[in-house]
Each structure stands twice: as C-alpha cells, then as structure tokens.
Short mmCIF file of C-alpha atoms and ligand atoms in Angstrom, two decimals:
data_model
loop_
_atom_site.label_atom_id
_atom_site.label_comp_id
_atom_site.label_asym_id
_atom_site.label_seq_id
_atom_site.Cartn_x
_atom_site.Cartn_y
_atom_site.Cartn_z
CA MET A 20 -16.61 -70.70 -23.07
CA ARG A 21 -18.51 -67.75 -24.46
CA LEU A 22 -21.54 -68.73 -22.52
CA HIS A 23 -19.45 -69.00 -19.40
CA SER A 24 -18.00 -65.53 -19.87
CA MET A 25 -21.43 -64.07 -20.55
CA LYS A 26 -22.67 -65.63 -17.37
CA ARG A 27 -19.73 -64.14 -15.55
CA ASN A 28 -20.38 -60.74 -17.04
CA THR A 29 -24.02 -60.91 -16.07
CA ALA A 30 -23.03 -61.94 -12.58
CA ILE A 31 -20.62 -59.03 -12.33
CA THR A 32 -23.25 -56.66 -13.66
CA PHE A 33 -25.69 -57.94 -11.07
CA LEU A 34 -23.14 -57.57 -8.34
CA LEU A 35 -22.24 -54.07 -9.40
CA THR A 36 -25.87 -53.04 -9.74
CA GLY A 37 -26.55 -54.52 -6.31
CA ALA A 38 -23.60 -52.68 -4.85
CA PHE A 39 -24.71 -49.48 -6.53
CA PHE A 40 -28.19 -49.72 -5.02
CA LEU A 41 -26.75 -50.61 -1.66
CA VAL A 42 -24.51 -47.54 -1.79
CA LEU A 43 -27.43 -45.43 -2.92
CA TYR A 44 -29.55 -46.82 -0.12
CA LEU A 45 -26.91 -46.18 2.52
CA TRP A 46 -26.26 -42.75 1.14
CA LYS A 47 -29.96 -41.97 1.33
CA GLU A 48 -30.15 -43.23 4.89
CA ASP A 49 -27.16 -41.12 5.76
CA TYR A 50 -28.68 -38.20 3.94
CA ALA A 51 -31.95 -38.57 5.79
CA VAL A 52 -30.20 -38.62 9.15
CA HIS A 53 -28.04 -35.74 8.10
CA VAL A 54 -31.02 -33.68 7.02
CA THR A 55 -32.89 -34.29 10.24
CA ASN A 56 -29.86 -33.38 12.29
CA ARG A 57 -29.25 -30.29 10.26
CA HIS A 58 -32.85 -29.33 10.71
CA HIS A 59 -32.50 -29.59 14.47
CA VAL A 60 -29.21 -27.77 14.57
CA HIS A 61 -30.76 -25.08 12.43
CA GLU A 62 -33.69 -24.72 14.81
CA ARG A 63 -31.48 -24.63 17.82
CA LYS A 64 -29.19 -22.10 16.22
CA LYS A 65 -32.13 -19.98 15.31
CA ALA A 66 -33.49 -20.21 18.82
CA SER A 67 -30.19 -19.15 20.34
CA GLN A 68 -29.92 -16.24 17.92
CA ASN A 69 -33.31 -15.12 19.13
CA ARG A 70 -32.39 -15.58 22.75
CA PRO A 71 -33.60 -12.58 24.71
CA PRO A 72 -31.15 -10.77 26.96
CA THR A 73 -31.03 -12.76 30.17
CA THR A 74 -30.24 -9.83 32.41
CA ARG A 75 -33.84 -9.03 33.27
CA SER A 76 -35.15 -12.46 33.98
CA SER A 77 -33.83 -15.83 34.93
CA TYR A 78 -35.82 -17.44 32.16
CA VAL A 79 -34.39 -20.72 30.98
CA TYR A 80 -34.72 -20.72 27.24
CA SER A 81 -34.89 -24.39 26.54
CA TRP A 82 -36.92 -26.27 29.12
CA SER A 83 -36.73 -29.98 28.78
CA SER A 84 -40.13 -31.43 28.02
CA CYS A 85 -42.33 -32.03 31.00
CA HIS A 86 -42.78 -35.59 32.29
CA GLN A 87 -46.20 -36.97 32.99
CA ASN A 88 -47.41 -37.38 36.55
CA ALA A 89 -48.04 -41.13 36.84
CA SER A 90 -49.94 -40.68 40.11
CA ALA A 91 -52.72 -38.92 38.21
CA ALA A 92 -53.92 -42.42 37.33
CA ASN A 93 -54.77 -42.90 41.03
CA ILE A 94 -57.48 -40.24 40.91
CA THR A 95 -60.90 -41.78 41.60
CA GLY A 96 -62.66 -42.83 38.40
CA PHE A 97 -59.62 -42.04 36.24
CA THR A 98 -60.02 -45.02 33.91
CA SER A 99 -63.58 -44.05 33.04
CA LEU A 100 -62.58 -40.52 31.94
CA PRO A 101 -62.23 -39.68 28.22
CA GLY A 102 -58.71 -39.89 26.79
CA HIS A 103 -58.17 -36.15 26.42
CA ILE A 104 -59.09 -35.57 30.06
CA GLN A 105 -56.71 -38.30 31.17
CA ALA A 106 -54.01 -36.65 29.02
CA PHE A 107 -54.84 -33.35 30.69
CA LEU A 108 -54.57 -34.80 34.20
CA TYR A 109 -51.22 -36.42 33.43
CA HIS A 110 -49.80 -33.04 32.33
CA ARG A 111 -51.73 -30.63 34.49
CA HIS A 112 -48.58 -29.60 36.38
CA CYS A 113 -46.59 -28.75 33.22
CA ARG A 114 -46.03 -25.01 32.72
CA HIS A 115 -42.80 -24.81 30.78
CA PHE A 116 -42.08 -26.05 27.31
CA PRO A 117 -39.20 -25.30 24.93
CA MET A 118 -39.85 -22.39 22.62
CA LEU A 119 -39.56 -23.21 18.92
CA LEU A 120 -40.27 -19.82 17.36
CA ASP A 121 -39.92 -16.49 19.11
CA VAL A 122 -40.21 -12.77 18.34
CA PRO A 123 -38.45 -11.19 21.33
CA ASP A 124 -38.36 -7.74 19.72
CA LYS A 125 -42.07 -7.60 18.85
CA CYS A 126 -42.64 -4.65 21.18
CA GLY A 127 -39.27 -3.01 20.51
CA GLY A 128 -37.86 -4.45 23.74
CA ALA A 129 -39.33 -4.59 27.23
CA ASP A 130 -38.47 -0.95 28.04
CA LYS A 131 -40.04 0.42 24.90
CA SER A 132 -43.09 -1.81 25.01
CA SER A 133 -45.32 1.03 26.25
CA GLU A 134 -45.15 2.29 22.66
CA VAL A 135 -47.33 -0.62 21.60
CA PHE A 136 -50.87 0.54 22.23
CA LEU A 137 -52.75 -2.58 21.23
CA LEU A 138 -51.16 -6.01 21.03
CA LEU A 139 -53.27 -8.55 19.16
CA VAL A 140 -52.66 -11.94 20.72
CA ILE A 141 -54.29 -14.50 18.50
CA LYS A 142 -54.69 -18.15 19.40
CA SER A 143 -54.13 -20.19 16.29
CA SER A 144 -53.08 -23.75 15.55
CA PRO A 145 -50.46 -24.90 13.04
CA GLU A 146 -52.88 -26.07 10.36
CA ASN A 147 -54.83 -22.76 10.30
CA HIS A 148 -52.58 -21.15 7.73
CA ASP A 149 -55.47 -19.68 5.72
CA ARG A 150 -56.93 -17.93 8.73
CA ARG A 151 -53.59 -16.38 9.64
CA GLU A 152 -53.07 -15.16 6.09
CA VAL A 153 -56.40 -13.40 5.95
CA LEU A 154 -55.98 -11.86 9.40
CA ARG A 155 -52.61 -10.43 8.38
CA LYS A 156 -54.35 -8.68 5.51
CA THR A 157 -57.37 -7.47 7.48
CA TRP A 158 -58.02 -6.67 11.13
CA ALA A 159 -54.68 -7.92 12.42
CA ASN A 160 -52.61 -5.89 10.00
CA GLU A 161 -49.78 -4.21 11.95
CA ARG A 162 -50.23 -0.49 11.60
CA LEU A 163 -50.41 2.96 13.07
CA HIS A 164 -54.05 3.83 13.71
CA ASN A 165 -55.15 7.17 15.15
CA GLY A 166 -51.53 7.83 16.07
CA VAL A 167 -50.89 4.60 17.99
CA TRP A 168 -49.31 1.25 17.17
CA ILE A 169 -51.14 -2.02 16.66
CA ARG A 170 -48.95 -5.15 16.74
CA ARG A 171 -49.78 -8.79 16.13
CA ILE A 172 -48.67 -12.21 17.30
CA PHE A 173 -50.07 -15.67 16.85
CA ILE A 174 -49.59 -18.16 19.67
CA LEU A 175 -49.28 -21.86 18.87
CA GLY A 176 -48.22 -25.28 19.99
CA THR A 177 -47.36 -28.17 17.68
CA ALA A 178 -49.67 -30.49 15.75
CA GLY A 179 -49.59 -33.76 13.87
CA ALA A 180 -47.04 -36.54 14.12
CA GLY A 181 -44.09 -37.73 12.04
CA PHE A 182 -43.82 -36.17 8.58
CA GLU A 183 -47.03 -34.22 9.08
CA LYS A 184 -45.55 -32.59 12.19
CA GLN A 185 -42.36 -31.76 10.28
CA ARG A 186 -44.33 -30.25 7.41
CA LEU A 187 -46.37 -28.08 9.75
CA SER A 188 -43.22 -26.89 11.56
CA LYS A 189 -41.65 -26.00 8.25
CA LEU A 190 -44.79 -24.09 7.24
CA LEU A 191 -44.68 -22.09 10.46
CA GLU A 192 -40.96 -21.41 10.04
CA LEU A 193 -41.66 -20.01 6.60
CA GLU A 194 -44.54 -17.86 7.80
CA HIS A 195 -42.42 -16.69 10.68
CA SER A 196 -39.48 -15.68 8.52
CA GLU A 197 -41.78 -13.70 6.29
CA HIS A 198 -44.03 -12.09 8.89
CA ASN A 199 -42.19 -12.25 12.22
CA ASP A 200 -45.40 -12.90 14.10
CA ILE A 201 -45.32 -16.44 15.49
CA LEU A 202 -44.70 -17.66 19.01
CA GLN A 203 -44.56 -21.43 19.10
CA TRP A 204 -43.88 -23.79 21.97
CA ASP A 205 -43.28 -27.51 21.85
CA PHE A 206 -46.52 -28.80 23.35
CA LEU A 207 -49.52 -30.39 21.70
CA ASP A 208 -51.90 -27.73 20.41
CA ALA A 209 -55.16 -29.23 21.73
CA PRO A 210 -58.29 -27.61 23.16
CA TYR A 211 -57.52 -28.77 26.71
CA ASN A 212 -54.06 -27.19 26.46
CA LEU A 213 -55.39 -23.68 25.80
CA THR A 214 -54.82 -22.51 29.36
CA LEU A 215 -51.25 -23.72 29.13
CA LYS A 216 -50.87 -21.68 25.94
CA GLN A 217 -52.28 -18.64 27.69
CA ILE A 218 -49.89 -18.97 30.63
CA LEU A 219 -46.90 -19.45 28.32
CA PHE A 220 -47.92 -16.29 26.49
CA LEU A 221 -48.23 -14.27 29.71
CA GLU A 222 -44.81 -15.45 30.79
CA TRP A 223 -43.45 -14.34 27.41
CA MET A 224 -45.21 -11.01 27.75
CA GLU A 225 -43.69 -10.32 31.16
CA ARG A 226 -40.29 -10.80 29.58
CA ASN A 227 -40.78 -9.02 26.27
CA CYS A 228 -43.77 -6.66 26.34
CA PRO A 229 -44.54 -5.89 30.00
CA GLN A 230 -45.64 -2.29 29.38
CA THR A 231 -47.85 -2.81 26.39
CA ARG A 232 -50.97 -0.72 27.00
CA PHE A 233 -53.78 -3.04 25.92
CA LEU A 234 -54.30 -6.50 24.51
CA LEU A 235 -56.94 -8.19 22.46
CA ASN A 236 -56.89 -11.84 23.34
CA GLY A 237 -58.77 -13.67 20.65
CA ASP A 238 -59.25 -16.66 18.39
CA ASP A 239 -58.26 -16.79 14.75
CA ASP A 240 -61.88 -17.17 13.64
CA VAL A 241 -63.28 -13.91 14.95
CA PHE A 242 -64.01 -10.69 13.18
CA ALA A 243 -62.46 -7.88 15.21
CA ASN A 244 -62.94 -4.25 14.37
CA THR A 245 -59.53 -3.17 15.58
CA ASP A 246 -60.03 0.41 14.38
CA ASN A 247 -63.02 0.78 16.69
CA MET A 248 -61.12 -0.98 19.43
CA VAL A 249 -58.30 1.56 19.39
CA GLU A 250 -60.81 4.40 19.40
CA TYR A 251 -62.72 2.87 22.29
CA LEU A 252 -59.55 2.33 24.32
CA GLN A 253 -58.34 5.85 23.61
CA SER A 254 -61.67 7.17 24.90
CA LEU A 255 -61.11 5.63 28.34
CA LYS A 256 -60.31 8.76 30.29
CA ASP A 257 -58.41 7.44 33.25
CA ASN A 258 -56.82 4.35 31.76
CA ASN A 259 -53.59 4.31 29.79
CA GLY A 260 -53.13 0.60 30.30
CA SER A 261 -51.75 0.93 33.82
CA LYS A 262 -55.14 0.31 35.47
CA HIS A 263 -57.47 -2.64 35.53
CA LEU A 264 -59.52 -3.43 32.43
CA PHE A 265 -61.01 -6.74 31.36
CA ALA A 266 -63.96 -6.44 29.01
CA GLY A 267 -65.83 -8.86 26.85
CA HIS A 268 -68.89 -11.02 26.52
CA LEU A 269 -69.65 -11.60 30.18
CA ALA A 270 -71.01 -14.95 31.36
CA GLU A 271 -72.43 -15.05 34.87
CA ASN A 272 -73.85 -17.82 37.04
CA GLU A 273 -72.33 -20.55 34.93
CA GLY A 274 -70.64 -23.72 36.04
CA PRO A 275 -68.83 -26.72 34.65
CA ILE A 276 -70.56 -28.81 31.98
CA ARG A 277 -70.99 -32.26 33.48
CA ASN A 278 -72.22 -33.95 30.31
CA PRO A 279 -69.47 -36.38 29.21
CA LYS A 280 -70.53 -35.99 25.58
CA SER A 281 -69.89 -32.24 25.52
CA LYS A 282 -66.76 -30.82 23.92
CA TYR A 283 -66.33 -28.80 27.11
CA TYR A 284 -66.90 -31.65 29.58
CA VAL A 285 -65.42 -30.86 32.98
CA PRO A 286 -65.78 -33.76 35.43
CA VAL A 287 -65.56 -33.25 39.19
CA GLN A 288 -62.02 -34.58 39.04
CA LEU A 289 -61.08 -31.38 37.21
CA HIS A 290 -63.25 -28.89 39.04
CA GLU A 291 -65.24 -29.83 42.09
CA SER A 292 -67.33 -26.71 42.58
CA GLU A 293 -70.56 -26.37 40.59
CA SER A 294 -69.91 -22.72 39.80
CA TYR A 295 -67.45 -20.53 37.97
CA PRO A 296 -66.67 -16.91 38.77
CA PRO A 297 -68.11 -14.42 36.24
CA PHE A 298 -65.95 -14.74 33.13
CA CYS A 299 -65.64 -13.30 29.64
CA ARG A 300 -66.24 -15.91 27.00
CA GLY A 301 -63.18 -16.82 24.96
CA GLY A 302 -63.31 -15.80 21.33
CA GLY A 303 -62.19 -12.31 22.10
CA TYR A 304 -61.80 -9.99 25.08
CA LEU A 305 -59.91 -6.81 25.79
CA LEU A 306 -57.61 -6.28 28.72
CA SER A 307 -55.05 -3.77 29.91
CA GLY A 308 -51.36 -4.62 30.14
CA TYR A 309 -51.67 -4.07 33.88
CA THR A 310 -54.43 -6.67 34.19
CA ALA A 311 -52.54 -9.16 32.03
CA MET A 312 -49.59 -8.97 34.40
CA VAL A 313 -51.81 -9.34 37.47
CA ILE A 314 -53.35 -12.45 35.93
CA TYR A 315 -49.92 -13.89 35.27
CA LYS A 316 -48.85 -13.35 38.88
CA MET A 317 -52.02 -14.96 40.21
CA SER A 318 -51.74 -17.90 37.80
CA LYS A 319 -48.57 -19.08 39.50
CA SER A 320 -50.56 -20.37 42.44
CA ILE A 321 -53.75 -21.51 40.70
CA THR A 322 -54.08 -25.08 39.42
CA ILE A 323 -54.67 -25.19 35.68
CA LEU A 324 -58.24 -25.65 34.47
CA PRO A 325 -58.57 -26.47 30.76
CA MET A 326 -61.12 -23.71 29.98
CA ASP A 327 -58.82 -20.74 29.45
CA ASP A 328 -61.52 -18.10 29.69
CA VAL A 329 -62.71 -19.43 33.05
CA TYR A 330 -59.15 -19.76 34.25
CA MET A 331 -58.44 -16.09 33.48
CA ALA A 332 -61.48 -15.18 35.57
CA MET A 333 -60.25 -17.32 38.46
CA CYS A 334 -56.98 -15.39 38.38
CA LEU A 335 -58.89 -12.10 38.34
CA ALA A 336 -61.08 -13.20 41.24
CA LYS A 337 -58.04 -14.10 43.28
CA ALA A 338 -56.73 -10.55 42.76
CA GLY A 339 -60.12 -9.12 43.76
CA LEU A 340 -60.79 -7.85 40.22
CA THR A 341 -63.84 -8.41 38.04
CA PRO A 342 -64.46 -8.61 34.31
CA VAL A 343 -67.01 -6.30 32.72
CA TYR A 344 -69.53 -6.60 29.96
CA HIS A 345 -68.88 -4.76 26.72
CA MET A 346 -71.83 -4.56 24.37
CA GLY A 347 -69.60 -4.54 21.30
CA ILE A 348 -68.17 -7.98 21.97
CA LYS A 349 -70.37 -10.74 20.60
CA ASN A 350 -68.75 -14.07 21.13
CA LEU A 351 -71.88 -16.03 20.37
CA GLY A 352 -72.31 -14.36 17.00
CA MET A 353 -74.55 -11.48 16.01
CA TYR A 354 -78.22 -11.23 16.75
CA ILE A 355 -79.80 -10.17 13.48
CA PRO A 356 -83.44 -9.23 14.11
CA SER A 357 -85.04 -10.69 11.00
CA LYS A 358 -84.46 -13.44 8.48
CA ASN A 359 -85.14 -10.93 5.71
CA ILE A 360 -82.06 -8.95 6.63
CA ASP A 361 -78.67 -10.02 5.28
CA ALA A 362 -76.75 -11.43 8.24
CA HIS A 363 -73.63 -10.12 6.55
CA ASP A 364 -74.84 -6.56 6.16
CA PRO A 365 -71.70 -4.50 6.88
CA CYS A 366 -73.78 -1.93 8.77
CA TYR A 367 -74.18 -4.40 11.63
CA TYR A 368 -70.45 -4.88 11.86
CA LYS A 369 -69.26 -1.32 11.55
CA ASP A 370 -69.79 -0.52 15.21
CA VAL A 371 -68.97 -3.76 16.96
CA LEU A 372 -65.62 -4.73 18.42
CA VAL A 373 -65.54 -8.53 18.13
CA VAL A 374 -67.89 -11.03 16.51
CA HIS A 375 -67.34 -14.73 16.77
CA ARG A 376 -67.12 -17.06 13.92
CA PHE A 377 -66.12 -16.01 10.48
CA LEU A 378 -64.68 -18.02 7.65
CA PRO A 379 -61.62 -16.47 5.97
CA PRO A 380 -63.43 -15.29 2.81
CA GLN A 381 -66.29 -13.76 4.83
CA LEU A 382 -63.79 -11.99 7.01
CA TYR A 383 -61.85 -10.63 4.06
CA LEU A 384 -65.00 -9.34 2.44
CA MET A 385 -66.43 -7.81 5.61
CA TRP A 386 -63.22 -5.95 6.43
CA HIS A 387 -63.30 -4.34 3.00
CA ARG A 388 -67.00 -3.61 3.08
CA ILE A 389 -66.91 -1.76 6.41
CA HIS A 390 -64.05 0.35 5.09
CA ASP A 391 -65.84 1.24 1.90
CA PRO A 392 -66.06 5.06 1.86
CA ASN A 393 -69.41 4.76 0.05
CA LEU A 394 -70.98 2.56 2.72
CA LYS A 395 -74.22 4.17 3.88
CA CYS A 396 -75.96 2.86 6.96
C1 LIG B 413 -50.28 -43.95 42.82
O1 LIG B 413 -49.48 -44.09 41.66
C2 LIG B 413 -48.10 -44.26 41.88
C3 LIG B 413 -47.37 -44.25 40.55
O2 LIG B 413 -48.08 -44.95 39.57
C4 LIG B 413 -47.88 -45.52 42.72
O3 LIG B 413 -46.50 -45.71 42.96
C5 LIG B 413 -48.64 -45.38 44.02
O4 LIG B 413 -48.52 -46.56 44.79
C6 LIG B 413 -50.12 -45.09 43.77
N1 LIG B 413 -50.89 -44.87 44.99
C7 LIG B 413 -50.91 -43.76 45.71
C8 LIG B 413 -51.85 -43.76 46.87
O5 LIG B 413 -50.22 -42.77 45.50
C1 LIG B 414 -49.74 -35.79 40.59
O1 LIG B 414 -51.09 -36.18 40.69
C2 LIG B 414 -51.54 -36.42 42.01
C3 LIG B 414 -52.98 -36.90 41.92
O2 LIG B 414 -53.79 -35.93 41.34
C4 LIG B 414 -51.42 -35.13 42.82
O3 LIG B 414 -51.84 -35.37 44.15
C5 LIG B 414 -49.97 -34.66 42.79
O4 LIG B 414 -49.88 -33.41 43.44
C6 LIG B 414 -49.50 -34.50 41.36
N1 LIG B 414 -48.11 -34.17 41.30
C7 LIG B 414 -47.66 -33.07 40.68
C8 LIG B 414 -46.18 -32.90 40.62
O5 LIG B 414 -48.41 -32.25 40.20
C1 LIG B 415 -50.78 -30.97 26.31
O1 LIG B 415 -49.46 -30.96 25.80
C2 LIG B 415 -48.64 -31.98 26.32
C3 LIG B 415 -47.25 -31.76 25.75
O2 LIG B 415 -47.24 -31.91 24.37
C4 LIG B 415 -49.19 -33.32 25.95
O3 LIG B 415 -48.37 -34.35 26.47
C5 LIG B 415 -50.59 -33.43 26.53
O4 LIG B 415 -51.17 -34.65 26.15
C6 LIG B 415 -51.46 -32.30 26.04
N1 LIG B 415 -52.74 -32.31 26.73
C7 LIG B 415 -53.89 -32.55 26.12
C8 LIG B 415 -55.09 -32.49 26.96
O5 LIG B 415 -53.96 -32.81 24.94
C1 LIG B 416 -50.40 6.28 33.04
O1 LIG B 416 -51.23 7.05 33.86
C2 LIG B 416 -50.82 7.09 35.21
C3 LIG B 416 -51.85 7.91 35.97
O2 LIG B 416 -53.11 7.30 35.88
C4 LIG B 416 -49.42 7.72 35.30
O3 LIG B 416 -48.98 7.70 36.63
C5 LIG B 416 -48.46 6.93 34.45
O4 LIG B 416 -47.19 7.55 34.42
C6 LIG B 416 -48.99 6.81 33.03
N1 LIG B 416 -48.11 5.92 32.31
C7 LIG B 416 -47.61 6.20 31.13
C8 LIG B 416 -46.65 5.19 30.55
O5 LIG B 416 -47.88 7.22 30.52
#
C-alpha cells in the first residue's frame, strides 16, 4: 500500500516536473520569438523615426532586398570563376538596399549642409569596432578647426551570420546611439561590394548633405592629418567646394589584375579592357562636394566594377574630369629614406595628409605626438 502510494507520488512528481520543463521550454521558445520580433519592430520603428523628409526626393526608405540575376550563370566561363566573383556577378545590378542605421541630420539638413566644410566618410566594417573608437578620438574627431566644421560618418554593410550577425548589429546600434555616426545598409560588407557601398553613400549624400564643401573618402586604417587637410582646402583660392576637385595618390597606366590568385583579381568577364582610366588609389582621397555629386550622377549609367577607386575614376572620365596627384597622400605607406630612421618619427607625419596602414595604437600615439607642442623637427 505504502509502496504503491510512494510510486504514485513519484509518478506525479515526475509528471509535474516534466510538465514544468515543458512549460519552461515553450515559454523560452515563445520568449525567443518574442524577442526577435521585438528586435525587428524596434529597428523598424527606429528607422521610421529617422525617416528623412520625403518632400525633396522620392527615395523609398525600405527597399526590399535585391534578387540575384540567375542569367549571370550563363556568362562564359562562369563556373570556373572564384566564388566571390560569381557572387558579385549575381548581384551586380543591385543598387538599393534597406537602410538599417541612418543619421539624416548629420549635416544639419540638406539646406544647411554647406556649413559642413569637411565630411569624413570612412569605410569600415562591423567587426572593426576598435578602429572606429580610435578614429573618434583622433583624426576623425568632430570639431571646429580653423573656423570650419569637420563631421564624421562611418559607412557599413552587415557581417557574419546567425547570432554573430545579431551581435554585430547590436554593437553597431550601441555605437550609433552613443556617437550618431553610422550609416548601415543591409548588404554583405565584402571587398567586392565596396563600389556598392560607395554608390549607396553618394545617394545618401545627395539627399542629406548635397552642399557639403569637401569630403575625405577613406578607409578606417589610414592616418589622416585632418588639421592639415582643412588648411590645404582653405588655401585653394578659387574653390569653395562648388568646383571640381579630386586629389589623391594617382595611379596611371594601370589595368585589371588578371592573376586569379590576387585579392584584386578582375577577369575579363568583369572588365574586358586591359586598361583603367587614371585613378586615385583607395585608402584616402579628397574631393569637393561638387565632384561627389557629379560622380553620383554619372554612376547611374555605369555598370558596377568591384574596385571602388577605379569605378570613381570611370565616373569622372565620363564627365570629362580628371583626378590629380597630391604629394601629401601616401596610400602605399611612407617612404622612409633609411633603416636607421624611426619609421614612426612624428616629423614625417606632421606635413602629410593621408598615410595608409596604421594599427589603432600606432594611430593613437601618432596623433598625439604630432600635436605635441614640444615636437621639434
Ligand atoms: C540563361 O539563364 C536563364 C536562367 O537561369 C535561362 O532561363 C536561360 O535559358 C539561359 N540562357 C540564356 C541564353 O539566357
Ligand atoms: C543578368 O545577367 C545577364 C548576363 O550577364 C545580363 O545580360 C543581364 O543584363 C543581367 N540582368 C540584369 C537585370 O542586370
Ligand atoms: C554583396 O551583397 C549582396 C547582398 O547582401 C550579397 O548577396 C552579395 O553576395 C555580395 N557580393 C559579394 C561579392 O560578396
Ligand atoms: C562658391 O563660389 C562661387 C564662385 O566661385 C559662388 O558663385 C558661390 O556662391 C559660392 N558658394 C558658396 C556656398 O559660398
């Protein structure tokens, strides 16, 4: 009898425990779904709060994602191309993606955007948090310099998959709410999507900052002496941003790299001609607001090429404009004459405009060293 009742009690306990876990499990499932939904609603709500006034442009805020062009697979030799080039060809026609994070008032509104003298447009990718943090504290700090405004934005796509993608989005949301400096679109942030990123930025600029005087278009791993840059741009006598300017590290007589092993491989299926127009190497270049808008207009009728720096030059060429060489822009790094000289001697960096490739701690240190009032060169 006793044994029987104990058995029954145990059975009931088991049943109850089972039911409890089942409820917990279902609740968790429900919770997970709920959280994801809330996350989406939150993003959408945020996006609509940030919706720019639609009176000036017919911009559709939330483009549905672009579908791949299945016929790309018919291109001769398609199957023998590397995966990222196939991915590029499938999506070559895509120019609109939903915006995830926006800063429509970065320039104080389209009409007031001429008050921004230098807009720093920095290509970054979601995982480069450390680089963004150090740039915010150094050359990309938003400030008034020599009486004019410097403003900053980072331009990004998305990265990772699943939880990793969610974590990176959350990170960017946090950074954005603190610093108000992130433009993010819902496309894969990959090297062969850099031209797409550039075009999306120019479209954004036409809507939000069309009269900005000058732009520095650069990567998040360059050292840019933005103080010098402002002073150089102010010294241009007949250019207040409403005339052509495109200056950087000029590359001439170059063509597509046909070596399939290269990171920059461009097969004939992407670009048939063996030559490129003269272009300024990516990394960093300076342009006027006028030129940026001309490039955007031209881009509408030029097929996308993955190399964004070459693509910008193609747009310039179509408008009959040319880029120029600026000796202060060193996108292949500095030439230091002797091994016995410290390659990080601040005296070499005081007078340049842009130098390619710095790690965050080097950048932080260099920015402080060139501003040291006791620096003697
Ligand atoms: C190309 O691809 C499409 C879609 O995959 C297919 O329907 C078509 O028959 C192929 N051939 C040509 C010449 O377009
Ligand atoms: C799709 O790809 C084919 C082959 O390259 C091309 O002829 C066609 O114009 C593309 N379609 C779109 C919408 O870009
Ligand atoms: C560019 O982004 C689109 C949208 O996310 C993606 O489908 C495509 O694969 C990307 N292209 C490359 C070359 O990674
Ligand atoms: C810029 O300079 C041009 C003359 O070169 C002038 O017509 C224009 O009004 C100026 N723009 C601004 C915003 O000062």
